[in-house]
Coordinates of C-alpha atoms in Angstrom, one line a residue:
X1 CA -10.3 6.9 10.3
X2 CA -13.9 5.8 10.5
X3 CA -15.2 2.5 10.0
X4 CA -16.2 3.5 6.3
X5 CA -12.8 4.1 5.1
X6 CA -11.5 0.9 7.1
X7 CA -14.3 -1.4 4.8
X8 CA -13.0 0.3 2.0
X9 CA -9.7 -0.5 2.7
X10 CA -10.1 -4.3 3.7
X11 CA -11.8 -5.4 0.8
X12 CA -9.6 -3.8 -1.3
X13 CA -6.9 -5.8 0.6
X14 CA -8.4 -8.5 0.2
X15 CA -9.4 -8.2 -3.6
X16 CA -5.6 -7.5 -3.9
X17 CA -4.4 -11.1 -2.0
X18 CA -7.4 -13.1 -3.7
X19 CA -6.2 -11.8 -7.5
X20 CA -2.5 -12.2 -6.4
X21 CA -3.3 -15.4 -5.1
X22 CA -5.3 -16.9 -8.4
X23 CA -2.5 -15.2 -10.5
X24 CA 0.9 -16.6 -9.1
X25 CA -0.3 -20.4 -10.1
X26 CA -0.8 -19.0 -13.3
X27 CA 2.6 -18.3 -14.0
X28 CA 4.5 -21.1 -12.8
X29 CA 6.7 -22.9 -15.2
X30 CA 7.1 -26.8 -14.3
X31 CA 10.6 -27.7 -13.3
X32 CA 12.1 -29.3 -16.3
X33 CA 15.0 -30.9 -15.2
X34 CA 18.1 -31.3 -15.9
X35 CA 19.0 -31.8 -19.9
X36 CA 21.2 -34.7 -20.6
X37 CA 21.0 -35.8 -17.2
X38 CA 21.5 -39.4 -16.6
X39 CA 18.9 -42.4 -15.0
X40 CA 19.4 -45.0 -12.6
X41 CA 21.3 -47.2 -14.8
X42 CA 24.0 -44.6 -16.8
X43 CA 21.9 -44.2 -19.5
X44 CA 21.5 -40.5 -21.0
X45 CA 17.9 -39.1 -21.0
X46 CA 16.7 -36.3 -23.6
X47 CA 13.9 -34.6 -22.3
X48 CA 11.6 -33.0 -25.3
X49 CA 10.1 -29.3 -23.8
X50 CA 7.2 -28.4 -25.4
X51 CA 6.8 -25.0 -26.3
X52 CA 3.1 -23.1 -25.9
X53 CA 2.3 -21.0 -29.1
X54 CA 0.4 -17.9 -28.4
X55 CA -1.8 -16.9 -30.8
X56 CA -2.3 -13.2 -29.0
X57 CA -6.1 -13.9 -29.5
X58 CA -7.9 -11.7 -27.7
X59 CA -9.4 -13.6 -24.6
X60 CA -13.5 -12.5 -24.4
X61 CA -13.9 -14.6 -21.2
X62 CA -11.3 -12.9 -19.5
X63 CA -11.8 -9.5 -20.0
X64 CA -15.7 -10.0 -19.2
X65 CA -15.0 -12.0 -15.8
X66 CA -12.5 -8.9 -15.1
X67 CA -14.7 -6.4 -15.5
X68 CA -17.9 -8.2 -13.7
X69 CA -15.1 -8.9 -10.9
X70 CA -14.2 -5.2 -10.6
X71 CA -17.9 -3.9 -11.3
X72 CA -18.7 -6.0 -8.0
X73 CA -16.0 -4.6 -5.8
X74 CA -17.3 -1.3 -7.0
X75 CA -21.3 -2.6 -5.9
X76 CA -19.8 -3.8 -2.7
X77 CA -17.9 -0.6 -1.9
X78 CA -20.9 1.7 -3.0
X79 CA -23.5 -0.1 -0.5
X80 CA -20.8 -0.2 2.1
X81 CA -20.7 3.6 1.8
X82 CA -24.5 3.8 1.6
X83 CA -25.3 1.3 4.0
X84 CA -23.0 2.9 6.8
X85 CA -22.9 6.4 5.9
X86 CA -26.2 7.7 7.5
X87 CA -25.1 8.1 11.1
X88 CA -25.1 11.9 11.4
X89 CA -27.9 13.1 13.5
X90 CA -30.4 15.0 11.7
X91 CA -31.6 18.5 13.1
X92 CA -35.2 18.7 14.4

């Protein structure tokens, strides 16, 4: 495999672990608890969860910071290529 391909490969690995790493926090859900569990001194808490409404709104700042991310992996991978794909020799 030549050193091309291997570039290629890496920051595509890397792209992967960065997106996976900015995703998972994301996602989390806080630890609620335990409902009807009881304090220190025997009383019974209630704990009141709060439910997120999504409004399926279509998220502009998103998509456009996805699509500038990906358009620079693509820049990066096409001057990789370009850079360090003239090493043939060329006849005389």
């Amino acid at each position: 495999m030549n050193t091309t391909a291997r570039r290629i490969f890496s920051t595509t690995a890397v792209t992967a672990v960065l997106s996976i790493a900015t995703a998972v926090p994301a996602s989390a859900e806080p630890d609620w608890g335990v409902p009807g569990s009881t304090g220190g001194g025997g009383a019974t808490t209630t704990q009141v969860r709060e439910v997120p409404i999504d409004d399926n709104a279509l998220e502009y700042l998103q998509i456009g910071l996805g699509a500038l991310a990906g358009m620079a992996v693509a820049g990066a991978a096409a001057v990789s290529v370009r850079r360090f794909g003239h090493h043939a020799p060329h006849p005389a």
